[in-house]
N, CA, C and O atoms as a CHARMM CRD file, in Angstrom:
* protein
*
  296
    1    1 MET  N      0.82800  -1.18900   0.00000 PROA 1      0.00000
    2    1 MET  CA     0.00000   0.00000   0.00000 PROA 1      0.00000
    3    1 MET  C      0.87500   1.25500   0.00000 PROA 1      0.00000
    4    1 MET  O      0.52000   2.26000  -0.61600 PROA 1      0.00000
    5    2 LYS  N      2.00100   1.19800   0.68100 PROA 2      0.00000
    6    2 LYS  CA     2.88500   2.35900   0.74500 PROA 2      0.00000
    7    2 LYS  C      3.36600   2.73400  -0.65100 PROA 2      0.00000
    8    2 LYS  O      3.43500   3.91600  -0.98600 PROA 2      0.00000
    9    3 ASN  N      3.69700   1.73900  -1.46400 PROA 3      0.00000
   10    3 ASN  CA     4.15100   1.98400  -2.81900 PROA 3      0.00000
   11    3 ASN  C      3.04500   2.63700  -3.64400 PROA 3      0.00000
   12    3 ASN  O      3.31400   3.54500  -4.43100 PROA 3      0.00000
   13    4 THR  N      1.81200   2.18500  -3.47300 PROA 4      0.00000
   14    4 THR  CA     0.67600   2.75700  -4.18200 PROA 4      0.00000
   15    4 THR  C      0.48200   4.21100  -3.77800 PROA 4      0.00000
   16    4 THR  O      0.24500   5.05900  -4.63800 PROA 4      0.00000
   17    5 ALA  N      0.57400   4.51000  -2.51900 PROA 5      0.00000
   18    5 ALA  CA     0.42700   5.88500  -2.04000 PROA 5      0.00000
   19    5 ALA  C      1.50600   6.77700  -2.63200 PROA 5      0.00000
   20    5 ALA  O      1.23600   7.92100  -2.99800 PROA 5      0.00000
   21    6 THR  N      2.71700   6.26700  -2.72700 PROA 6      0.00000
   22    6 THR  CA     3.81500   7.02300  -3.31900 PROA 6      0.00000
   23    6 THR  C      3.54000   7.30400  -4.78600 PROA 6      0.00000
   24    6 THR  O      3.76400   8.41700  -5.26000 PROA 6      0.00000
   25    7 GLU  N      3.05800   6.30500  -5.50400 PROA 7      0.00000
   26    7 GLU  CA     2.73400   6.47800  -6.92400 PROA 7      0.00000
   27    7 GLU  C      1.63200   7.51500  -7.10700 PROA 7      0.00000
   28    7 GLU  O      1.70500   8.34700  -8.01100 PROA 7      0.00000
   29    8 ILE  N      0.62200   7.46900  -6.26100 PROA 8      0.00000
   30    8 ILE  CA    -0.47500   8.44500  -6.33800 PROA 8      0.00000
   31    8 ILE  C      0.05500   9.85500  -6.11300 PROA 8      0.00000
   32    8 ILE  O     -0.34800  10.78800  -6.80700 PROA 8      0.00000
   33    9 GLU  N      0.94200  10.01200  -5.16100 PROA 9      0.00000
   34    9 GLU  CA     1.53100  11.33100  -4.90000 PROA 9      0.00000
   35    9 GLU  C      2.32200  11.83500  -6.10400 PROA 9      0.00000
   36    9 GLU  O      2.26000  13.01900  -6.43500 PROA 9      0.00000
   37   10 HSD  N      3.06200  10.94900  -6.75800 PROA 10     0.00000
   38   10 HSD  CA     3.81600  11.34100  -7.96000 PROA 10     0.00000
   39   10 HSD  C      2.86000  11.79400  -9.06200 PROA 10     0.00000
   40   10 HSD  O      3.12700  12.77800  -9.75200 PROA 10     0.00000
   41   11 ILE  N      1.77200  11.09200  -9.22400 PROA 11     0.00000
   42   11 ILE  CA     0.78300  11.46500 -10.23400 PROA 11     0.00000
   43   11 ILE  C      0.17600  12.82500  -9.90900 PROA 11     0.00000
   44   11 ILE  O      0.02700  13.66900 -10.79200 PROA 11     0.00000
   45   12 LYS  N     -0.17200  13.03700  -8.64500 PROA 12     0.00000
   46   12 LYS  CA    -0.73500  14.32400  -8.22200 PROA 12     0.00000
   47   12 LYS  C      0.22600  15.47700  -8.51500 PROA 12     0.00000
   48   12 LYS  O     -0.20600  16.56400  -8.89900 PROA 12     0.00000
   49   13 GLU  N      1.51500  15.24300  -8.33600 PROA 13     0.00000
   50   13 GLU  CA     2.51300  16.27900  -8.60500 PROA 13     0.00000
   51   13 GLU  C      2.59100  16.61500 -10.09100 PROA 13     0.00000
   52   13 GLU  O      2.90300  17.75100 -10.44900 PROA 13     0.00000
   53   14 MET  N      2.31500  15.65400 -10.95200 PROA 14     0.00000
   54   14 MET  CA     2.39400  15.87000 -12.39400 PROA 14     0.00000
   55   14 MET  C      1.14100  16.53400 -12.97000 PROA 14     0.00000
   56   14 MET  O      1.22200  17.18900 -14.00900 PROA 14     0.00000
   57   15 LEU  N      0.00900  16.38200 -12.33200 PROA 15     0.00000
   58   15 LEU  CA    -1.25600  16.87800 -12.88200 PROA 15     0.00000
   59   15 LEU  C     -1.25300  18.36700 -13.22700 PROA 15     0.00000
   60   15 LEU  O     -1.75700  18.73400 -14.28800 PROA 15     0.00000
   61   16 PRO  N     -0.71300  19.22900 -12.38700 PROA 16     0.00000
   62   16 PRO  CA    -0.73400  20.65700 -12.74000 PROA 16     0.00000
   63   16 PRO  C      0.06400  20.98900 -14.00800 PROA 16     0.00000
   64   16 PRO  O     -0.12700  22.05200 -14.59800 PROA 16     0.00000
   65   17 LEU  N      0.93800  20.10200 -14.41900 PROA 17     0.00000
   66   17 LEU  CA     1.76700  20.34000 -15.59900 PROA 17     0.00000
   67   17 LEU  C      1.04400  19.97700 -16.89800 PROA 17     0.00000
   68   17 LEU  O      1.52900  20.29500 -17.98400 PROA 17     0.00000
   69   18 LEU  N     -0.09500  19.32100 -16.79700 PROA 18     0.00000
   70   18 LEU  CA    -0.82100  18.86300 -17.97900 PROA 18     0.00000
   71   18 LEU  C     -1.83400  19.89900 -18.44800 PROA 18     0.00000
   72   18 LEU  O     -2.37200  20.67900 -17.66100 PROA 18     0.00000
   73   19 SER  N     -2.07400  19.88200 -19.75400 PROA 19     0.00000
   74   19 SER  CA    -3.10600  20.75600 -20.31500 PROA 19     0.00000
   75   19 SER  C     -4.47900  20.16400 -19.99700 PROA 19     0.00000
   76   19 SER  O     -4.58500  19.01600 -19.56600 PROA 19     0.00000
   77   20 GLU  N     -5.52600  20.95700 -20.21500 PROA 20     0.00000
   78   20 GLU  CA    -6.88000  20.45700 -19.98400 PROA 20     0.00000
   79   20 GLU  C     -7.18100  19.26000 -20.87200 PROA 20     0.00000
   80   20 GLU  O     -7.81700  18.29900 -20.43800 PROA 20     0.00000
   81   21 ALA  N     -6.72100  19.32200 -22.12100 PROA 21     0.00000
   82   21 ALA  CA    -6.94100  18.20400 -23.04900 PROA 21     0.00000
   83   21 ALA  C     -6.23700  16.94500 -22.55300 PROA 21     0.00000
   84   21 ALA  O     -6.78800  15.84800 -22.64100 PROA 21     0.00000
   85   22 ASP  N     -5.03000  17.09800 -22.03500 PROA 22     0.00000
   86   22 ASP  CA    -4.28600  15.94600 -21.50700 PROA 22     0.00000
   87   22 ASP  C     -4.97900  15.36100 -20.28400 PROA 22     0.00000
   88   22 ASP  O     -5.02400  14.14300 -20.11400 PROA 22     0.00000
   89   23 ILE  N     -5.51600  16.22800 -19.43500 PROA 23     0.00000
   90   23 ILE  CA    -6.22500  15.75600 -18.24700 PROA 23     0.00000
   91   23 ILE  C     -7.47300  14.98600 -18.65300 PROA 23     0.00000
   92   23 ILE  O     -7.78900  13.96000 -18.05200 PROA 23     0.00000
   93   24 GLN  N     -8.19000  15.47200 -19.67200 PROA 24     0.00000
   94   24 GLN  CA    -9.37000  14.76500 -20.16900 PROA 24     0.00000
   95   24 GLN  C     -8.98100  13.39000 -20.72500 PROA 24     0.00000
   96   24 GLN  O     -9.66800  12.39600 -20.48900 PROA 24     0.00000
   97   25 GLU  N     -7.87600  13.35300 -21.46100 PROA 25     0.00000
   98   25 GLU  CA    -7.39600  12.07500 -22.00900 PROA 25     0.00000
   99   25 GLU  C     -7.01600  11.11900 -20.87900 PROA 25     0.00000
  100   25 GLU  O     -7.30100   9.92300 -20.95100 PROA 25     0.00000
  101   26 LEU  N     -6.38100  11.63800 -19.85300 PROA 26     0.00000
  102   26 LEU  CA    -6.01200  10.82600 -18.69100 PROA 26     0.00000
  103   26 LEU  C     -7.25600  10.28700 -17.98800 PROA 26     0.00000
  104   26 LEU  O     -7.29300   9.12300 -17.58900 PROA 26     0.00000
  105   27 ARG  N     -8.27600  11.13700 -17.83600 PROA 27     0.00000
  106   27 ARG  CA    -9.53600  10.72800 -17.21700 PROA 27     0.00000
  107   27 ARG  C    -10.20400   9.62200 -18.04500 PROA 27     0.00000
  108   27 ARG  O    -10.68900   8.63000 -17.49900 PROA 27     0.00000
  109   28 ASP  N    -10.22000   9.81000 -19.36100 PROA 28     0.00000
  110   28 ASP  CA   -10.82100   8.80700 -20.24400 PROA 28     0.00000
  111   28 ASP  C    -10.07300   7.47400 -20.15800 PROA 28     0.00000
  112   28 ASP  O    -10.68900   6.40900 -20.15100 PROA 28     0.00000
  113   29 PHE  N     -8.73900   7.54500 -20.09200 PROA 29     0.00000
  114   29 PHE  CA    -7.94700   6.32100 -20.00500 PROA 29     0.00000
  115   29 PHE  C     -8.19600   5.60500 -18.67600 PROA 29     0.00000
  116   29 PHE  O     -8.30400   4.37900 -18.63800 PROA 29     0.00000
  117   30 ALA  N     -8.28500   6.37000 -17.59300 PROA 30     0.00000
  118   30 ALA  CA    -8.56400   5.76900 -16.28400 PROA 30     0.00000
  119   30 ALA  C     -9.93400   5.09800 -16.29700 PROA 30     0.00000
  120   30 ALA  O    -10.09500   4.00300 -15.75800 PROA 30     0.00000
  121   31 ALA  N    -10.91500   5.74700 -16.90700 PROA 31     0.00000
  122   31 ALA  CA   -12.25600   5.15700 -17.00500 PROA 31     0.00000
  123   31 ALA  C    -12.21700   3.87200 -17.82100 PROA 31     0.00000
  124   31 ALA  O    -12.89600   2.90200 -17.48600 PROA 31     0.00000
  125   32 TYR  N    -11.43000   3.86200 -18.88400 PROA 32     0.00000
  126   32 TYR  CA   -11.27800   2.66700 -19.71500 PROA 32     0.00000
  127   32 TYR  C    -10.64300   1.52900 -18.91500 PROA 32     0.00000
  128   32 TYR  O    -11.08700   0.38500 -19.00900 PROA 32     0.00000
  129   33 LEU  N     -9.62200   1.82900 -18.13900 PROA 33     0.00000
  130   33 LEU  CA    -8.98200   0.79200 -17.32600 PROA 33     0.00000
  131   33 LEU  C     -9.94800   0.22500 -16.29000 PROA 33     0.00000
  132   33 LEU  O     -9.95600  -0.98100 -16.04400 PROA 33     0.00000
  133   34 ILE  N    -10.75500   1.08100 -15.68900 PROA 34     0.00000
  134   34 ILE  CA   -11.74400   0.61900 -14.71600 PROA 34     0.00000
  135   34 ILE  C    -12.76700  -0.27500 -15.39600 PROA 34     0.00000
  136   34 ILE  O    -13.13800  -1.32000 -14.86100 PROA 34     0.00000
  137   35 TYR  N    -13.22600   0.13800 -16.58500 PROA 35     0.00000
  138   35 TYR  CA   -14.18700  -0.66000 -17.35500 PROA 35     0.00000
  139   35 TYR  C    -13.61300  -2.04400 -17.65200 PROA 35     0.00000
  140   35 TYR  O    -14.28400  -3.05500 -17.44400 PROA 35     0.00000
  141   36 LYS  N    -12.37100  -2.08800 -18.13800 PROA 36     0.00000
  142   36 LYS  CA   -11.73800  -3.37200 -18.44800 PROA 36     0.00000
  143   36 LYS  C    -11.62000  -4.24300 -17.20700 PROA 36     0.00000
  144   36 LYS  O    -11.86100  -5.44900 -17.26000 PROA 36     0.00000
  145   37 SER  N    -11.25000  -3.63200 -16.09700 PROA 37     0.00000
  146   37 SER  CA   -11.09200  -4.37600 -14.85400 PROA 37     0.00000
  147   37 SER  C    -12.41800  -4.98200 -14.39800 PROA 37     0.00000
  148   37 SER  O    -12.46600  -6.13900 -13.98000 PROA 37     0.00000
  149   38 LYS  N    -13.49000  -4.19700 -14.48100 PROA 38     0.00000
  150   38 LYS  CA   -14.81200  -4.70000 -14.09200 PROA 38     0.00000
  151   38 LYS  C    -15.26600  -5.81800 -15.01700 PROA 38     0.00000
  152   38 LYS  O    -15.83900  -6.81000 -14.56600 PROA 38     0.00000
  153   39 LYS  N    -15.01100  -5.66000 -16.29600 PROA 39     0.00000
  154   39 LYS  CA   -15.41300  -6.67300 -17.27100 PROA 39     0.00000
  155   39 LYS  C    -14.65100  -7.98200 -17.02500 PROA 39     0.00000
  156   39 LYS  O    -15.23400  -9.06500 -17.07900 PROA 39     0.00000
  157   40 ARG  N    -13.36900  -7.87400 -16.76000 PROA 40     0.00000
  158   40 ARG  CA   -12.55500  -9.07000 -16.48100 PROA 40     0.00000
  159   40 ARG  C    -13.03100  -9.75200 -15.19700 PROA 40     0.00000
  160   40 ARG  O    -13.12600 -10.97800 -15.13700 PROA 40     0.00000
  161   41 LYS  N    -13.32700  -8.95400 -14.17800 PROA 41     0.00000
  162   41 LYS  CA   -13.81000  -9.51000 -12.91100 PROA 41     0.00000
  163   41 LYS  C    -15.12500 -10.23600 -13.11000 PROA 41     0.00000
  164   41 LYS  O    -15.32500 -11.31600 -12.55400 PROA 41     0.00000
  165   42 ALA  N    -16.03200  -9.65800 -13.90100 PROA 42     0.00000
  166   42 ALA  CA   -17.31500 -10.30800 -14.17400 PROA 42     0.00000
  167   42 ALA  C    -17.09800 -11.63500 -14.90000 PROA 42     0.00000
  168   42 ALA  O    -17.76200 -12.62600 -14.59600 PROA 42     0.00000
  169   43 PHE  N    -16.17500 -11.65300 -15.85200 PROA 43     0.00000
  170   43 PHE  CA   -15.87800 -12.88600 -16.57800 PROA 43     0.00000
  171   43 PHE  C    -15.29400 -13.93800 -15.63800 PROA 43     0.00000
  172   43 PHE  O    -15.69600 -15.10100 -15.67600 PROA 43     0.00000
  173   44 GLU  N    -14.35900 -13.53500 -14.80600 PROA 44     0.00000
  174   44 GLU  CA   -13.75400 -14.47600 -13.86100 PROA 44     0.00000
  175   44 GLU  C    -14.79800 -15.01500 -12.88700 PROA 44     0.00000
  176   44 GLU  O    -14.78100 -16.19700 -12.54600 PROA 44     0.00000
  177   45 ASP  N    -15.70800 -14.14600 -12.43900 PROA 45     0.00000
  178   45 ASP  CA   -16.77500 -14.59000 -11.54100 PROA 45     0.00000
  179   45 ASP  C    -17.67500 -15.61500 -12.22900 PROA 45     0.00000
  180   45 ASP  O    -18.06800 -16.61300 -11.62400 PROA 45     0.00000
  181   46 ARG  N    -18.00000 -15.35700 -13.51300 PROA 46     0.00000
  182   46 ARG  CA   -18.82000 -16.32400 -14.26400 PROA 46     0.00000
  183   46 ARG  C    -18.11000 -17.66000 -14.38000 PROA 46     0.00000
  184   46 ARG  O    -18.72300 -18.71200 -14.19800 PROA 46     0.00000
  185   47 LEU  N    -16.82000 -17.62100 -14.68300 PROA 47     0.00000
  186   47 LEU  CA   -16.05900 -18.87100 -14.80200 PROA 47     0.00000
  187   47 LEU  C    -15.99500 -19.60400 -13.46800 PROA 47     0.00000
  188   47 LEU  O    -16.15300 -20.82400 -13.41700 PROA 47     0.00000
  189   48 ASP  N    -15.76400 -18.86300 -12.39700 PROA 48     0.00000
  190   48 ASP  CA   -15.72000 -19.48400 -11.07400 PROA 48     0.00000
  191   48 ASP  C    -17.04800 -20.17300 -10.75500 PROA 48     0.00000
  192   48 ASP  O    -17.06600 -21.28300 -10.22400 PROA 48     0.00000
  193   49 LYS  N    -18.14200 -19.51500 -11.08100 PROA 49     0.00000
  194   49 LYS  CA   -19.45500 -20.09700 -10.83500 PROA 49     0.00000
  195   49 LYS  C    -19.64500 -21.36900 -11.66200 PROA 49     0.00000
  196   49 LYS  O    -20.11800 -22.38500 -11.15200 PROA 49     0.00000
  197   50 ILE  N    -19.27600 -21.30300 -12.93300 PROA 50     0.00000
  198   50 ILE  CA   -19.40500 -22.47400 -13.80800 PROA 50     0.00000
  199   50 ILE  C    -18.53200 -23.61000 -13.29600 PROA 50     0.00000
  200   50 ILE  O    -18.97400 -24.75700 -13.22200 PROA 50     0.00000
  201   51 GLU  N    -17.29800 -23.29100 -12.94600 PROA 51     0.00000
  202   51 GLU  CA   -16.37600 -24.32400 -12.47900 PROA 51     0.00000
  203   51 GLU  C    -16.83900 -24.94800 -11.17300 PROA 51     0.00000
  204   51 GLU  O    -16.60900 -26.13400 -10.93700 PROA 51     0.00000
  205   52 SER  N    -17.48700 -24.16400 -10.32400 PROA 52     0.00000
  206   52 SER  CA   -17.94900 -24.71600  -9.05300 PROA 52     0.00000
  207   52 SER  C    -19.18000 -25.60400  -9.24400 PROA 52     0.00000
  208   52 SER  O    -19.45700 -26.47400  -8.41800 PROA 52     0.00000
  209   53 GLU  N    -19.90400 -25.38200 -10.31900 PROA 53     0.00000
  210   53 GLU  CA   -21.11700 -26.16400 -10.56600 PROA 53     0.00000
  211   53 GLU  C    -20.84300 -27.46600 -11.32200 PROA 53     0.00000
  212   53 GLU  O    -21.60400 -28.42700 -11.20600 PROA 53     0.00000
  213   54 SER  N    -19.76000 -27.49600 -12.09200 PROA 54     0.00000
  214   54 SER  CA   -19.45500 -28.71400 -12.85000 PROA 54     0.00000
  215   54 SER  C    -17.96800 -28.76600 -13.15800 PROA 54     0.00000
  216   54 SER  O    -17.21400 -27.84000 -12.86000 PROA 54     0.00000
  217   55 ASP  N    -17.57200 -29.87700 -13.76300 PROA 55     0.00000
  218   55 ASP  CA   -16.16500 -30.05200 -14.11200 PROA 55     0.00000
  219   55 ASP  C    -15.82700 -29.50200 -15.49100 PROA 55     0.00000
  220   55 ASP  O    -14.65200 -29.45300 -15.85600 PROA 55     0.00000
  221   56 THR  N    -16.81500 -29.09100 -16.26000 PROA 56     0.00000
  222   56 THR  CA   -16.55500 -28.61100 -17.61000 PROA 56     0.00000
  223   56 THR  C    -17.19400 -27.24200 -17.82600 PROA 56     0.00000
  224   56 THR  O    -18.13300 -26.85200 -17.13100 PROA 56     0.00000
  225   57 VAL  N    -16.66000 -26.53600 -18.80000 PROA 57     0.00000
  226   57 VAL  CA   -17.23700 -25.26900 -19.22500 PROA 57     0.00000
  227   57 VAL  C    -17.97400 -25.55800 -20.51900 PROA 57     0.00000
  228   57 VAL  O    -17.37900 -26.03300 -21.48600 PROA 57     0.00000
  229   58 ALA  N    -19.26600 -25.27300 -20.53800 PROA 58     0.00000
  230   58 ALA  CA   -20.07300 -25.56600 -21.72200 PROA 58     0.00000
  231   58 ALA  C    -20.69400 -24.28500 -22.25500 PROA 58     0.00000
  232   58 ALA  O    -21.11800 -23.41600 -21.49300 PROA 58     0.00000
  233   59 PHE  N    -20.74000 -24.18700 -23.56200 PROA 59     0.00000
  234   59 PHE  CA   -21.38300 -23.06400 -24.22400 PROA 59     0.00000
  235   59 PHE  C    -22.45600 -23.62000 -25.14900 PROA 59     0.00000
  236   59 PHE  O    -22.33900 -24.73800 -25.64900 PROA 59     0.00000
  237   60 ASN  N    -23.49400 -22.83600 -25.37000 PROA 60     0.00000
  238   60 ASN  CA   -24.58500 -23.27800 -26.22800 PROA 60     0.00000
  239   60 ASN  C    -24.23900 -23.19600 -27.70500 PROA 60     0.00000
  240   60 ASN  O    -24.73400 -23.98100 -28.51400 PROA 60     0.00000
  241   61 THR  N    -23.37700 -22.23100 -28.05000 PROA 61     0.00000
  242   61 THR  CA   -22.98800 -22.06600 -29.45400 PROA 61     0.00000
  243   61 THR  C    -21.50500 -21.75000 -29.53900 PROA 61     0.00000
  244   61 THR  O    -20.87300 -21.38600 -28.54700 PROA 61     0.00000
  245   62 VAL  N    -20.96700 -21.89400 -30.73200 PROA 62     0.00000
  246   62 VAL  CA   -19.57500 -21.53000 -30.97000 PROA 62     0.00000
  247   62 VAL  C    -19.40300 -20.02700 -30.77700 PROA 62     0.00000
  248   62 VAL  O    -18.39700 -19.57700 -30.22800 PROA 62     0.00000
  249   63 ASP  N    -20.38900 -19.25000 -31.23100 PROA 63     0.00000
  250   63 ASP  CA   -20.32000 -17.79500 -31.06900 PROA 63     0.00000
  251   63 ASP  C    -20.24000 -17.39900 -29.59600 PROA 63     0.00000
  252   63 ASP  O    -19.50100 -16.48200 -29.23700 PROA 63     0.00000
  253   64 GLU  N    -20.98500 -18.07400 -28.76500 PROA 64     0.00000
  254   64 GLU  CA   -20.95800 -17.79700 -27.32000 PROA 64     0.00000
  255   64 GLU  C    -19.56700 -18.08600 -26.75800 PROA 64     0.00000
  256   64 GLU  O    -19.05400 -17.31700 -25.94500 PROA 64     0.00000
  257   65 ALA  N    -18.96600 -19.17300 -27.18200 PROA 65     0.00000
  258   65 ALA  CA   -17.61400 -19.51600 -26.72400 PROA 65     0.00000
  259   65 ALA  C    -16.60300 -18.48500 -27.21400 PROA 65     0.00000
  260   65 ALA  O    -15.72600 -18.06400 -26.46000 PROA 65     0.00000
  261   66 MET  N    -16.72600 -18.08100 -28.47200 PROA 66     0.00000
  262   66 MET  CA   -15.80400 -17.09500 -29.03000 PROA 66     0.00000
  263   66 MET  C    -15.96500 -15.74400 -28.33200 PROA 66     0.00000
  264   66 MET  O    -14.97300 -15.05900 -28.08300 PROA 66     0.00000
  265   67 ASP  N    -17.18800 -15.35700 -28.01700 PROA 67     0.00000
  266   67 ASP  CA   -17.42200 -14.10600 -27.28300 PROA 67     0.00000
  267   67 ASP  C    -16.75400 -14.15900 -25.91700 PROA 67     0.00000
  268   67 ASP  O    -16.16600 -13.17100 -25.47700 PROA 67     0.00000
  269   68 ALA  N    -16.83400 -15.28100 -25.25200 PROA 68     0.00000
  270   68 ALA  CA   -16.21800 -15.42400 -23.93900 PROA 68     0.00000
  271   68 ALA  C    -14.69300 -15.29200 -24.04100 PROA 68     0.00000
  272   68 ALA  O    -14.05600 -14.67400 -23.18900 PROA 68     0.00000
  273   69 ILE  N    -14.12800 -15.87400 -25.08500 PROA 69     0.00000
  274   69 ILE  CA   -12.66900 -15.78500 -25.29500 PROA 69     0.00000
  275   69 ILE  C    -12.27700 -14.35600 -25.59700 PROA 69     0.00000
  276   69 ILE  O    -11.31500 -13.84400 -25.02300 PROA 69     0.00000
  277   70 ARG  N    -13.01200 -13.69600 -26.49600 PROA 70     0.00000
  278   70 ARG  CA   -12.68800 -12.30600 -26.86300 PROA 70     0.00000
  279   70 ARG  C    -12.83100 -11.36900 -25.67300 PROA 70     0.00000
  280   70 ARG  O    -11.97600 -10.50800 -25.46600 PROA 70     0.00000
  281   71 ASN  N    -13.88300 -11.51400 -24.89200 PROA 71     0.00000
  282   71 ASN  CA   -14.14700 -10.61700 -23.77300 PROA 71     0.00000
  283   71 ASN  C    -13.23700 -10.86900 -22.58400 PROA 71     0.00000
  284   71 ASN  O    -13.13600 -10.02300 -21.69500 PROA 71     0.00000
  285   72 TRP  N    -12.58100 -12.00600 -22.55200 PROA 72     0.00000
  286   72 TRP  CA   -11.68300 -12.33600 -21.44900 PROA 72     0.00000
  287   72 TRP  C    -10.55000 -11.30500 -21.33700 PROA 72     0.00000
  288   72 TRP  O    -10.15100 -10.95400 -20.22700 PROA 72     0.00000
  289   73 ARG  N    -10.03900 -10.82800 -22.44300 PROA 73     0.00000
  290   73 ARG  CA    -8.90800  -9.89500 -22.44200 PROA 73     0.00000
  291   73 ARG  C     -9.33800  -8.43700 -22.35500 PROA 73     0.00000
  292   73 ARG  O     -8.50000  -7.57200 -22.09900 PROA 73     0.00000
  293   74 GLU  N    -10.60400  -8.14000 -22.55700 PROA 74     0.00000
  294   74 GLU  CA   -11.06600  -6.74000 -22.55300 PROA 74     0.00000
  295   74 GLU  C    -11.33200  -6.23300 -21.17600 PROA 74     0.00000
  296   74 GLU  O    -11.72500  -5.07900 -21.00800 PROA 74     0.00000
Protein backbone atom coordinates (compact mmCIF):
# COMPACT_ATOMS: atom_id res chain seq x y z
CA UNK A 1 0.00 0.00 0.00
CA UNK A 2 2.88 2.36 0.74
CA UNK A 3 4.15 1.98 -2.82
CA UNK A 4 0.68 2.76 -4.18
CA UNK A 5 0.43 5.89 -2.04
CA UNK A 6 3.82 7.02 -3.32
CA UNK A 7 2.73 6.48 -6.92
CA UNK A 8 -0.47 8.45 -6.34
CA UNK A 9 1.53 11.33 -4.90
CA UNK A 10 3.82 11.34 -7.96
CA UNK A 11 0.78 11.47 -10.23
CA UNK A 12 -0.73 14.32 -8.22
CA UNK A 13 2.51 16.28 -8.60
CA UNK A 14 2.39 15.87 -12.39
CA UNK A 15 -1.26 16.88 -12.88
CA UNK A 16 -0.73 20.66 -12.74
CA UNK A 17 1.77 20.34 -15.60
CA UNK A 18 -0.82 18.86 -17.98
CA UNK A 19 -3.11 20.76 -20.31
CA UNK A 20 -6.88 20.46 -19.98
CA UNK A 21 -6.94 18.20 -23.05
CA UNK A 22 -4.29 15.95 -21.51
CA UNK A 23 -6.22 15.76 -18.25
CA UNK A 24 -9.37 14.76 -20.17
CA UNK A 25 -7.40 12.08 -22.01
CA UNK A 26 -6.01 10.83 -18.69
CA UNK A 27 -9.54 10.73 -17.22
CA UNK A 28 -10.82 8.81 -20.24
CA UNK A 29 -7.95 6.32 -20.01
CA UNK A 30 -8.56 5.77 -16.28
CA UNK A 31 -12.26 5.16 -17.00
CA UNK A 32 -11.28 2.67 -19.71
CA UNK A 33 -8.98 0.79 -17.33
CA UNK A 34 -11.74 0.62 -14.72
CA UNK A 35 -14.19 -0.66 -17.35
CA UNK A 36 -11.74 -3.37 -18.45
CA UNK A 37 -11.09 -4.38 -14.85
CA UNK A 38 -14.81 -4.70 -14.09
CA UNK A 39 -15.41 -6.67 -17.27
CA UNK A 40 -12.56 -9.07 -16.48
CA UNK A 41 -13.81 -9.51 -12.91
CA UNK A 42 -17.31 -10.31 -14.17
CA UNK A 43 -15.88 -12.89 -16.58
CA UNK A 44 -13.75 -14.48 -13.86
CA UNK A 45 -16.78 -14.59 -11.54
CA UNK A 46 -18.82 -16.32 -14.26
CA UNK A 47 -16.06 -18.87 -14.80
CA UNK A 48 -15.72 -19.48 -11.07
CA UNK A 49 -19.45 -20.10 -10.83
CA UNK A 50 -19.41 -22.47 -13.81
CA UNK A 51 -16.38 -24.32 -12.48
CA UNK A 52 -17.95 -24.72 -9.05
CA UNK A 53 -21.12 -26.16 -10.57
CA UNK A 54 -19.45 -28.71 -12.85
CA UNK A 55 -16.17 -30.05 -14.11
CA UNK A 56 -16.56 -28.61 -17.61
CA UNK A 57 -17.24 -25.27 -19.23
CA UNK A 58 -20.07 -25.57 -21.72
CA UNK A 59 -21.38 -23.06 -24.22
CA UNK A 60 -24.58 -23.28 -26.23
CA UNK A 61 -22.99 -22.07 -29.45
CA UNK A 62 -19.57 -21.53 -30.97
CA UNK A 63 -20.32 -17.79 -31.07
CA UNK A 64 -20.96 -17.80 -27.32
CA UNK A 65 -17.61 -19.52 -26.72
CA UNK A 66 -15.80 -17.09 -29.03
CA UNK A 67 -17.42 -14.11 -27.28
CA UNK A 68 -16.22 -15.42 -23.94
CA UNK A 69 -12.67 -15.79 -25.30
CA UNK A 70 -12.69 -12.31 -26.86
CA UNK A 71 -14.15 -10.62 -23.77
CA UNK A 72 -11.68 -12.34 -21.45
CA UNK A 73 -8.91 -9.89 -22.44
CA UNK A 74 -11.07 -6.74 -22.55
